[in-house]
Amino acid sequence: MKNFANWCRRYISVTGVLVIAAVIYMVFFQENSMARIYSYRQTIDSLNIQIKMQNDTMEYYRALNRELNANNPEAIERVVRENFNMCTADEDIYMIK
């Protein structure tokens, strides 16, 4: 035990311990810690994926809106059939759930 105490006094200074403690505090426990940066990065990535999906959906509906505004009767009939499950007199509709 005496050798360990001598070794500690010889190689470990109070300043070194304080510097190491400050670095550990800044890396793990401060507001800008590595764990928080990692979780923020994951949140940003998931939000970017959601933004891309929303933009794709918005583009689909814009194209559908342009198609319907062109007064194209075939497009209007197709949309009505798809969304409201309508059919002509000589058709049968089978809905699978």
Tab-separated table of N, CA and C in Angstrom:
chain	number	residue	atom	x	y	z
A	1	MET	N	0.817	-1.188	0.000
A	1	MET	CA	0.000	0.000	0.000
A	1	MET	C	0.866	1.259	0.000
A	2	LYS	N	2.007	1.172	0.682
A	2	LYS	CA	2.905	2.311	0.747
A	2	LYS	C	3.506	2.615	-0.632
A	3	ASN	N	3.775	1.542	-1.384
A	3	ASN	CA	4.323	1.736	-2.732
A	3	ASN	C	3.298	2.412	-3.646
A	4	PHE	N	2.048	2.023	-3.506
A	4	PHE	CA	0.995	2.625	-4.320
A	4	PHE	C	0.844	4.101	-3.990
A	5	ALA	N	0.873	4.460	-2.716
A	5	ALA	CA	0.758	5.864	-2.310
A	5	ALA	C	1.935	6.670	-2.847
A	6	ASN	N	3.124	6.116	-2.790
A	6	ASN	CA	4.298	6.812	-3.338
A	6	ASN	C	4.183	6.970	-4.852
A	7	TRP	N	3.705	5.938	-5.510
A	7	TRP	CA	3.545	5.993	-6.972
A	7	TRP	C	2.519	7.074	-7.340
A	8	CYS	N	1.408	7.140	-6.573
A	8	CYS	CA	0.376	8.143	-6.837
A	8	CYS	C	0.921	9.555	-6.645
A	9	ARG	N	1.683	9.775	-5.582
A	9	ARG	CA	2.249	11.093	-5.337
A	9	ARG	C	3.257	11.473	-6.411
A	10	ARG	N	3.938	10.485	-6.925
A	10	ARG	CA	4.992	10.762	-7.894
A	10	ARG	C	4.423	11.050	-9.285
A	11	TYR	N	3.399	10.290	-9.720
A	11	TYR	CA	2.937	10.376	-11.115
A	11	TYR	C	1.580	11.067	-11.306
A	12	ILE	N	0.813	11.219	-10.261
A	12	ILE	CA	-0.513	11.828	-10.406
A	12	ILE	C	-0.523	13.138	-9.634
A	13	SER	N	-0.852	14.207	-10.363
A	13	SER	CA	-0.924	15.515	-9.702
A	13	SER	C	-2.389	15.919	-9.566
A	14	VAL	N	-2.656	16.827	-8.676
A	14	VAL	CA	-4.012	17.314	-8.456
A	14	VAL	C	-4.507	18.040	-9.708
A	15	THR	N	-3.624	18.767	-10.339
A	15	THR	CA	-3.998	19.480	-11.559
A	15	THR	C	-4.398	18.499	-12.656
A	16	GLY	N	-3.658	17.431	-12.809
A	16	GLY	CA	-3.984	16.419	-13.818
A	16	GLY	C	-5.333	15.775	-13.558
A	17	VAL	N	-5.613	15.465	-12.301
A	17	VAL	CA	-6.893	14.866	-11.944
A	17	VAL	C	-8.025	15.841	-12.235
A	18	LEU	N	-7.851	17.121	-11.914
A	18	LEU	CA	-8.878	18.117	-12.188
A	18	LEU	C	-9.107	18.296	-13.689
A	19	VAL	N	-8.031	18.279	-14.468
A	19	VAL	CA	-8.176	18.417	-15.920
A	19	VAL	C	-8.920	17.214	-16.490
A	20	ILE	N	-8.569	16.026	-16.071
A	20	ILE	CA	-9.248	14.814	-16.549
A	20	ILE	C	-10.715	14.828	-16.133
A	21	ALA	N	-11.001	15.235	-14.898
A	21	ALA	CA	-12.389	15.308	-14.437
A	21	ALA	C	-13.179	16.335	-15.246
A	22	ALA	N	-12.563	17.467	-15.562
A	22	ALA	CA	-13.252	18.482	-16.361
A	22	ALA	C	-13.541	17.978	-17.767
A	23	VAL	N	-12.604	17.262	-18.370
A	23	VAL	CA	-12.804	16.713	-19.716
A	23	VAL	C	-13.914	15.667	-19.695
A	24	ILE	N	-13.921	14.807	-18.709
A	24	ILE	CA	-14.974	13.788	-18.595
A	24	ILE	C	-16.327	14.448	-18.409
A	25	TYR	N	-16.390	15.483	-17.593
A	25	TYR	CA	-17.646	16.205	-17.400
A	25	TYR	C	-18.135	16.819	-18.715
A	26	MET	N	-17.226	17.450	-19.457
A	26	MET	CA	-17.626	18.096	-20.710
A	26	MET	C	-18.060	17.082	-21.764
A	27	VAL	N	-17.432	15.920	-21.799
A	27	VAL	CA	-17.751	14.935	-22.830
A	27	VAL	C	-19.045	14.189	-22.513
A	28	PHE	N	-19.302	13.872	-21.253
A	28	PHE	CA	-20.426	13.002	-20.932
A	28	PHE	C	-21.606	13.683	-20.244
A	29	PHE	N	-21.403	14.729	-19.489
A	29	PHE	CA	-22.467	15.258	-18.645
A	29	PHE	C	-22.938	16.661	-19.002
A	30	GLN	N	-22.258	17.350	-19.870
A	30	GLN	CA	-22.644	18.706	-20.222
A	30	GLN	C	-23.790	18.682	-21.235
A	31	GLU	N	-24.365	19.830	-21.525
A	31	GLU	CA	-25.495	19.908	-22.449
A	31	GLU	C	-25.102	19.456	-23.857
A	32	ASN	N	-23.893	19.675	-24.266
A	32	ASN	CA	-23.418	19.265	-25.582
A	32	ASN	C	-22.614	17.969	-25.505
A	33	SER	N	-23.090	17.024	-24.719
A	33	SER	CA	-22.360	15.781	-24.551
A	33	SER	C	-22.471	14.915	-25.796
A	34	MET	N	-21.629	13.921	-25.882
A	34	MET	CA	-21.606	13.035	-27.050
A	34	MET	C	-22.913	12.256	-27.177
A	35	ALA	N	-23.492	11.823	-26.066
A	35	ALA	CA	-24.742	11.067	-26.114
A	35	ALA	C	-25.873	11.937	-26.655
A	36	ARG	N	-25.935	13.172	-26.226
A	36	ARG	CA	-26.983	14.070	-26.721
A	36	ARG	C	-26.779	14.403	-28.190
A	37	ILE	N	-25.534	14.618	-28.582
A	37	ILE	CA	-25.257	14.894	-29.993
A	37	ILE	C	-25.686	13.711	-30.844
A	38	TYR	N	-25.422	12.493	-30.383
A	38	TYR	CA	-25.817	11.290	-31.120
A	38	TYR	C	-27.346	11.182	-31.209
A	39	SER	N	-28.043	11.434	-30.104
A	39	SER	CA	-29.500	11.339	-30.142
A	39	SER	C	-30.093	12.452	-31.013
A	40	TYR	N	-29.500	13.650	-30.982
A	40	TYR	CA	-29.965	14.724	-31.849
A	40	TYR	C	-29.747	14.364	-33.320
A	41	ARG	N	-28.635	13.735	-33.627
A	41	ARG	CA	-28.335	13.331	-35.008
A	41	ARG	C	-29.362	12.295	-35.477
A	42	GLN	N	-29.719	11.344	-34.606
A	42	GLN	CA	-30.729	10.347	-34.982
A	42	GLN	C	-32.083	11.017	-35.211
A	43	THR	N	-32.449	11.964	-34.370
A	43	THR	CA	-33.709	12.678	-34.536
A	43	THR	C	-33.721	13.457	-35.849
A	44	ILE	N	-32.627	14.111	-36.168
A	44	ILE	CA	-32.527	14.865	-37.418
A	44	ILE	C	-32.671	13.929	-38.609
A	45	ASP	N	-32.021	12.764	-38.560
A	45	ASP	CA	-32.119	11.810	-39.666
A	45	ASP	C	-33.544	11.306	-39.847
A	46	SER	N	-34.219	10.974	-38.746
A	46	SER	CA	-35.595	10.482	-38.871
A	46	SER	C	-36.530	11.588	-39.378
A	47	LEU	N	-36.311	12.828	-38.960
A	47	LEU	CA	-37.131	13.939	-39.455
A	47	LEU	C	-36.872	14.200	-40.934
A	48	ASN	N	-35.629	14.050	-41.378
A	48	ASN	CA	-35.338	14.208	-42.804
A	48	ASN	C	-36.034	13.135	-43.632
A	49	ILE	N	-36.111	11.914	-43.115
A	49	ILE	CA	-36.830	10.841	-43.813
A	49	ILE	C	-38.316	11.178	-43.892
A	50	GLN	N	-38.886	11.676	-42.798
A	50	GLN	CA	-40.300	12.059	-42.810
A	50	GLN	C	-40.562	13.203	-43.789
A	51	ILE	N	-39.647	14.162	-43.857
A	51	ILE	CA	-39.800	15.274	-44.799
A	51	ILE	C	-39.789	14.756	-46.227
A	52	LYS	N	-38.898	13.817	-46.534
A	52	LYS	CA	-38.835	13.254	-47.878
A	52	LYS	C	-40.127	12.520	-48.219
A	53	MET	N	-40.656	11.745	-47.274
A	53	MET	CA	-41.911	11.037	-47.524
A	53	MET	C	-43.057	12.023	-47.744
A	54	GLN	N	-43.111	13.085	-46.951
A	54	GLN	CA	-44.172	14.081	-47.105
A	54	GLN	C	-44.054	14.809	-48.448
A	55	ASN	N	-42.827	15.099	-48.862
A	55	ASN	CA	-42.633	15.749	-50.157
A	55	ASN	C	-43.070	14.844	-51.300
A	56	ASP	N	-42.784	13.543	-51.193
A	56	ASP	CA	-43.224	12.599	-52.220
A	56	ASP	C	-44.751	12.545	-52.283
A	57	THR	N	-45.400	12.504	-51.131
A	57	THR	CA	-46.859	12.477	-51.086
A	57	THR	C	-47.435	13.765	-51.667
A	58	MET	N	-46.833	14.892	-51.309
A	58	MET	CA	-47.306	16.175	-51.811
A	58	MET	C	-47.158	16.245	-53.334
A	59	GLU	N	-46.069	15.724	-53.854
A	59	GLU	CA	-45.864	15.729	-55.303
A	59	GLU	C	-46.890	14.847	-56.013
A	60	TYR	N	-47.238	13.701	-55.408
A	60	TYR	CA	-48.259	12.830	-55.976
A	60	TYR	C	-49.596	13.566	-56.073
A	61	TYR	N	-49.990	14.235	-54.993
A	61	TYR	CA	-51.269	14.937	-54.991
A	61	TYR	C	-51.257	16.165	-55.895
A	62	ARG	N	-50.131	16.823	-56.038
A	62	ARG	CA	-50.046	17.933	-56.987
A	62	ARG	C	-50.237	17.438	-58.421
A	63	ALA	N	-49.599	16.314	-58.746
A	63	ALA	CA	-49.762	15.745	-60.091
A	63	ALA	C	-51.211	15.328	-60.314
A	64	LEU	N	-51.838	14.727	-59.314
A	64	LEU	CA	-53.241	14.336	-59.424
A	64	LEU	C	-54.130	15.562	-59.593
A	65	ASN	N	-53.835	16.619	-58.869
A	65	ASN	CA	-54.603	17.855	-58.975
A	65	ASN	C	-54.456	18.470	-60.367
A	66	ARG	N	-53.237	18.497	-60.898
A	66	ARG	CA	-53.032	19.017	-62.254
A	66	ARG	C	-53.820	18.199	-63.271
A	67	GLU	N	-53.815	16.877	-63.067
A	67	GLU	CA	-54.522	15.996	-63.983
A	67	GLU	C	-56.033	16.236	-63.925
A	68	LEU	N	-56.555	16.442	-62.728
A	68	LEU	CA	-57.997	16.676	-62.590
A	68	LEU	C	-58.404	18.071	-63.061
A	69	ASN	N	-57.530	19.045	-62.905
A	69	ASN	CA	-57.833	20.403	-63.355
A	69	ASN	C	-57.783	20.540	-64.869
A	70	ALA	N	-57.225	19.571	-65.555
A	70	ALA	CA	-57.137	19.625	-67.013
A	70	ALA	C	-58.457	19.234	-67.671
A	71	ASN	N	-59.483	18.982	-66.863
A	71	ASN	CA	-60.799	18.567	-67.360
A	71	ASN	C	-60.705	17.328	-68.240
A	72	ASN	N	-59.913	16.398	-67.793
A	72	ASN	CA	-59.747	15.131	-68.495
A	72	ASN	C	-60.790	14.162	-67.933
A	73	PRO	N	-61.806	13.804	-68.690
A	73	PRO	CA	-62.874	12.940	-68.149
A	73	PRO	C	-62.380	11.545	-67.765
A	74	GLU	N	-61.403	11.021	-68.487
A	74	GLU	CA	-60.874	9.697	-68.137
A	74	GLU	C	-60.178	9.731	-66.778
A	75	ALA	N	-59.431	10.794	-66.514
A	75	ALA	CA	-58.734	10.919	-65.231
A	75	ALA	C	-59.734	11.091	-64.091
A	76	ILE	N	-60.769	11.892	-64.315
A	76	ILE	CA	-61.783	12.100	-63.288
A	76	ILE	C	-62.495	10.785	-62.986
A	77	GLU	N	-62.841	10.043	-64.026
A	77	GLU	CA	-63.507	8.753	-63.822
A	77	GLU	C	-62.613	7.767	-63.088
A	78	ARG	N	-61.322	7.750	-63.436
A	78	ARG	CA	-60.383	6.840	-62.770
A	78	ARG	C	-60.271	7.158	-61.281
A	79	VAL	N	-60.175	8.437	-60.949
A	79	VAL	CA	-60.048	8.831	-59.540
A	79	VAL	C	-61.310	8.479	-58.772
A	80	VAL	N	-62.473	8.732	-59.361
A	80	VAL	CA	-63.733	8.420	-58.688
A	80	VAL	C	-63.857	6.916	-58.474
A	81	ARG	N	-63.491	6.127	-59.464
A	81	ARG	CA	-63.579	4.668	-59.327
A	81	ARG	C	-62.641	4.154	-58.246
A	82	GLU	N	-61.426	4.692	-58.205
A	82	GLU	CA	-60.448	4.219	-57.216
A	82	GLU	C	-60.842	4.615	-55.801
A	83	ASN	N	-61.281	5.844	-55.624
A	83	ASN	CA	-61.524	6.351	-54.273
A	83	ASN	C	-62.895	5.987	-53.711
A	84	PHE	N	-63.876	5.841	-54.553
A	84	PHE	CA	-65.232	5.602	-54.070
A	84	PHE	C	-65.757	4.219	-54.432
A	85	ASN	N	-64.899	3.362	-54.975
A	85	ASN	CA	-65.242	1.974	-55.321
A	85	ASN	C	-66.490	1.903	-56.207
A	86	MET	N	-66.552	2.754	-57.172
A	86	MET	CA	-67.686	2.768	-58.083
A	86	MET	C	-67.360	1.910	-59.306
A	87	CYS	N	-68.400	1.480	-59.970
A	87	CYS	CA	-68.201	0.666	-61.165
A	87	CYS	C	-69.287	0.984	-62.183
A	88	THR	N	-69.049	0.516	-63.394
A	88	THR	CA	-70.068	0.678	-64.423
A	88	THR	C	-71.072	-0.460	-64.284
A	89	ALA	N	-72.113	-0.435	-65.094
A	89	ALA	CA	-73.187	-1.429	-64.969
A	89	ALA	C	-72.716	-2.841	-65.313
A	90	ASP	N	-71.725	-2.960	-66.162
A	90	ASP	CA	-71.295	-4.316	-66.589
A	90	ASP	C	-70.045	-4.793	-65.839
A	91	GLU	N	-69.703	-4.172	-64.720
A	91	GLU	CA	-68.518	-4.571	-63.961
A	91	GLU	C	-68.905	-5.106	-62.600
A	92	ASP	N	-68.042	-5.971	-62.086
A	92	ASP	CA	-68.153	-6.453	-60.716
A	92	ASP	C	-66.914	-6.024	-59.949
A	93	ILE	N	-67.104	-5.615	-58.708
A	93	ILE	CA	-65.983	-5.212	-57.866
A	93	ILE	C	-65.816	-6.220	-56.752
A	94	TYR	N	-64.607	-6.707	-56.595
A	94	TYR	CA	-64.274	-7.610	-55.506
A	94	TYR	C	-63.297	-6.896	-54.589
A	95	MET	N	-63.704	-6.698	-53.350
A	95	MET	CA	-62.848	-6.028	-52.387
A	95	MET	C	-62.235	-7.065	-51.456
A	96	ILE	N	-60.928	-7.061	-51.389
A	96	ILE	CA	-60.192	-8.007	-50.530
A	96	ILE	C	-59.600	-7.203	-49.378
A	97	LYS	N	-59.916	-7.643	-48.169
A	97	LYS	CA	-59.387	-6.954	-46.998
A	97	LYS	C	-58.402	-7.834	-46.279
